[in-house]
Amino acid sequence: MLKVLVVEDDFSISSAISYALEREGYTVRTASDGEKALEKAEVFKPDVIILDIMMPKMNGYEVFRKLNQKERPRVLLLTVKNDIVDKVLGLELGADDYMTKPFDIREVLARVKVLYRRSHFTNSNNSENEKVTIEMGGLSIELHSRTVRMDVQELDLTLKEFDLLVELACNPDRVYSRKVLLKKVWDIHYAGGTRTVDIHIQRLRKKLGRWQGLIQTINGIGYKFITKPLDNE
């Protein structure tokens, strides 16, 4: 049973979303501010959080940062602003999706279903990613458990960092444009720029340490995963 936490200080919006989700058979809890959201997330352990940005006590960005990034649920951000800066910030923090108010409840339901599928049917279940484990020397990517180990030590990757690494590693030597990665990993078309991809690549490389050269930059295009890292990459 899909569990959804709706974090929204506007009672009319929160009630409408909750009612629609419950009609679909989901288990729903609500929170009207950021502090309550963190408390309920810890106890309820939702699969998806619908998180409003503008809230009292603690805004949605602060709530997102305080969530356990290793085990956090999928997050759909809600904002009243149609500002590209807000969207970029949300994606750069690692949010899975966003919607701008006002919105159609049917679209909210559709987005939640997509996030749920991505949470429970990850890349490890796709026919194009049949390998359970990808290994290169001391680097091991375990798809089913969603863990990455470097020289036996497990790396602390966020959900999006892991998804990005798997997409690249399962298709070695394929050159990905930033827009294609944004679509495949974040499942969105984004016409406002692709800085989000670059930032996640930078963070991922830093965590990969001496194996960061496996992700190669293709100038003017994007990135690709190579089986033999370059010494200076």
JSON list of N, CA and C in Angstrom, two decimals, residues 2-4 8 20 25 29 36 55 70 73 82 109 114 120 128 136 138 144 173 182 197 211 216:
[
{"chain": "A", "resi": 2, "resn": "LEU", "atom": "N", "xyz": [0.70, 2.10, -0.97]},
{"chain": "A", "resi": 2, "resn": "LEU", "atom": "CA", "xyz": [1.48, 3.32, -1.08]},
{"chain": "A", "resi": 2, "resn": "LEU", "atom": "C", "xyz": [1.12, 4.28, 0.05]},
{"chain": "A", "resi": 3, "resn": "LYS", "atom": "N", "xyz": [2.15, 4.80, 0.72]},
{"chain": "A", "resi": 3, "resn": "LYS", "atom": "CA", "xyz": [1.95, 5.76, 1.80]},
{"chain": "A", "resi": 3, "resn": "LYS", "atom": "C", "xyz": [2.45, 7.12, 1.35]},
{"chain": "A", "resi": 4, "resn": "VAL", "atom": "N", "xyz": [1.60, 8.13, 1.49]},
{"chain": "A", "resi": 4, "resn": "VAL", "atom": "CA", "xyz": [1.93, 9.49, 1.06]},
{"chain": "A", "resi": 4, "resn": "VAL", "atom": "C", "xyz": [1.77, 10.46, 2.21]},
{"chain": "A", "resi": 8, "resn": "GLU", "atom": "N", "xyz": [1.48, 20.60, 3.63]},
{"chain": "A", "resi": 8, "resn": "GLU", "atom": "CA", "xyz": [0.88, 21.80, 3.02]},
{"chain": "A", "resi": 8, "resn": "GLU", "atom": "C", "xyz": [0.15, 22.57, 4.10]},
{"chain": "A", "resi": 20, "resn": "ALA", "atom": "N", "xyz": [-8.22, 13.00, -2.80]},
{"chain": "A", "resi": 20, "resn": "ALA", "atom": "CA", "xyz": [-7.98, 12.35, -4.10]},
{"chain": "A", "resi": 20, "resn": "ALA", "atom": "C", "xyz": [-7.08, 11.14, -3.95]},
{"chain": "A", "resi": 25, "resn": "GLY", "atom": "N", "xyz": [-6.85, 4.72, -3.02]},
{"chain": "A", "resi": 25, "resn": "GLY", "atom": "CA", "xyz": [-6.48, 3.60, -2.17]},
{"chain": "A", "resi": 25, "resn": "GLY", "atom": "C", "xyz": [-5.18, 3.80, -1.40]},
{"chain": "A", "resi": 29, "resn": "ARG", "atom": "N", "xyz": [-1.15, 10.75, 5.25]},
{"chain": "A", "resi": 29, "resn": "ARG", "atom": "CA", "xyz": [-1.01, 11.56, 6.47]},
{"chain": "A", "resi": 29, "resn": "ARG", "atom": "C", "xyz": [-0.71, 12.98, 6.03]},
{"chain": "A", "resi": 36, "resn": "LYS", "atom": "N", "xyz": [6.41, 19.58, 11.92]},
{"chain": "A", "resi": 36, "resn": "LYS", "atom": "CA", "xyz": [5.51, 18.44, 12.01]},
{"chain": "A", "resi": 36, "resn": "LYS", "atom": "C", "xyz": [5.79, 17.44, 10.88]},
{"chain": "A", "resi": 55, "resn": "MET", "atom": "N", "xyz": [6.16, 27.51, 3.76]},
{"chain": "A", "resi": 55, "resn": "MET", "atom": "CA", "xyz": [5.43, 27.07, 4.95]},
{"chain": "A", "resi": 55, "resn": "MET", "atom": "C", "xyz": [5.97, 27.79, 6.19]},
{"chain": "A", "resi": 70, "resn": "LYS", "atom": "N", "xyz": [19.80, 9.16, 2.50]},
{"chain": "A", "resi": 70, "resn": "LYS", "atom": "CA", "xyz": [20.08, 7.78, 2.09]},
{"chain": "A", "resi": 70, "resn": "LYS", "atom": "C", "xyz": [18.81, 6.95, 1.98]},
{"chain": "A", "resi": 73, "resn": "PRO", "atom": "N", "xyz": [12.15, 9.17, 1.12]},
{"chain": "A", "resi": 73, "resn": "PRO", "atom": "CA", "xyz": [11.17, 8.82, 0.08]},
{"chain": "A", "resi": 73, "resn": "PRO", "atom": "C", "xyz": [11.31, 9.73, -1.13]},
{"chain": "A", "resi": 82, "resn": "ASN", "atom": "N", "xyz": [6.40, 30.56, -10.25]},
{"chain": "A", "resi": 82, "resn": "ASN", "atom": "CA", "xyz": [6.76, 29.95, -11.54]},
{"chain": "A", "resi": 82, "resn": "ASN", "atom": "C", "xyz": [8.11, 30.50, -11.97]},
{"chain": "A", "resi": 109, "resn": "LEU", "atom": "N", "xyz": [-1.96, 13.22, -8.98]},
{"chain": "A", "resi": 109, "resn": "LEU", "atom": "CA", "xyz": [-2.09, 11.77, -8.87]},
{"chain": "A", "resi": 109, "resn": "LEU", "atom": "C", "xyz": [-1.16, 11.06, -9.86]},
{"chain": "A", "resi": 114, "resn": "VAL", "atom": "N", "xyz": [3.96, 7.94, -10.79]},
{"chain": "A", "resi": 114, "resn": "VAL", "atom": "CA", "xyz": [5.26, 7.82, -11.45]},
{"chain": "A", "resi": 114, "resn": "VAL", "atom": "C", "xyz": [6.37, 7.69, -10.40]},
{"chain": "A", "resi": 120, "resn": "HIS", "atom": "N", "xyz": [9.84, 1.75, -6.41]},
{"chain": "A", "resi": 120, "resn": "HIS", "atom": "CA", "xyz": [9.75, 0.30, -6.20]},
{"chain": "A", "resi": 120, "resn": "HIS", "atom": "C", "xyz": [10.21, -0.52, -7.40]},
{"chain": "A", "resi": 128, "resn": "GLU", "atom": "N", "xyz": [16.94, -3.44, -19.96]},
{"chain": "A", "resi": 128, "resn": "GLU", "atom": "CA", "xyz": [18.22, -3.00, -20.47]},
{"chain": "A", "resi": 128, "resn": "GLU", "atom": "C", "xyz": [19.31, -3.07, -19.41]},
{"chain": "A", "resi": 136, "resn": "MET", "atom": "N", "xyz": [34.09, -2.80, -11.44]},
{"chain": "A", "resi": 136, "resn": "MET", "atom": "CA", "xyz": [35.28, -2.33, -12.13]},
{"chain": "A", "resi": 136, "resn": "MET", "atom": "C", "xyz": [36.38, -2.18, -11.10]},
{"chain": "A", "resi": 138, "resn": "GLY", "atom": "N", "xyz": [38.03, -1.95, -7.95]},
{"chain": "A", "resi": 138, "resn": "GLY", "atom": "CA", "xyz": [37.54, -1.82, -6.58]},
{"chain": "A", "resi": 138, "resn": "GLY", "atom": "C", "xyz": [36.19, -1.16, -6.45]},
{"chain": "A", "resi": 144, "resn": "HIS", "atom": "N", "xyz": [20.18, -4.12, -7.14]},
{"chain": "A", "resi": 144, "resn": "HIS", "atom": "CA", "xyz": [19.00, -4.48, -6.36]},
{"chain": "A", "resi": 144, "resn": "HIS", "atom": "C", "xyz": [19.01, -3.85, -4.97]},
{"chain": "A", "resi": 173, "resn": "ASP", "atom": "N", "xyz": [30.27, 3.90, -22.54]},
{"chain": "A", "resi": 173, "resn": "ASP", "atom": "CA", "xyz": [30.70, 4.51, -23.81]},
{"chain": "A", "resi": 173, "resn": "ASP", "atom": "C", "xyz": [29.58, 5.18, -24.58]},
{"chain": "A", "resi": 182, "resn": "LEU", "atom": "N", "xyz": [18.71, 14.45, -17.94]},
{"chain": "A", "resi": 182, "resn": "LEU", "atom": "CA", "xyz": [17.65, 15.06, -17.14]},
{"chain": "A", "resi": 182, "resn": "LEU", "atom": "C", "xyz": [16.33, 14.34, -17.35]},
{"chain": "A", "resi": 197, "resn": "VAL", "atom": "N", "xyz": [22.16, 18.73, -13.79]},
{"chain": "A", "resi": 197, "resn": "VAL", "atom": "CA", "xyz": [22.95, 17.55, -14.16]},
{"chain": "A", "resi": 197, "resn": "VAL", "atom": "C", "xyz": [24.41, 17.77, -13.80]},
{"chain": "A", "resi": 211, "resn": "TRP", "atom": "N", "xyz": [38.00, 6.88, -8.46]},
{"chain": "A", "resi": 211, "resn": "TRP", "atom": "CA", "xyz": [37.27, 6.30, -9.60]},
{"chain": "A", "resi": 211, "resn": "TRP", "atom": "C", "xyz": [36.44, 7.34, -10.35]},
{"chain": "A", "resi": 216, "resn": "GLN", "atom": "N", "xyz": [33.36, 10.54, -17.82]},
{"chain": "A", "resi": 216, "resn": "GLN", "atom": "CA", "xyz": [34.14, 11.42, -18.69]},
{"chain": "A", "resi": 216, "resn": "GLN", "atom": "C", "xyz": [33.28, 12.54, -19.26]}
]
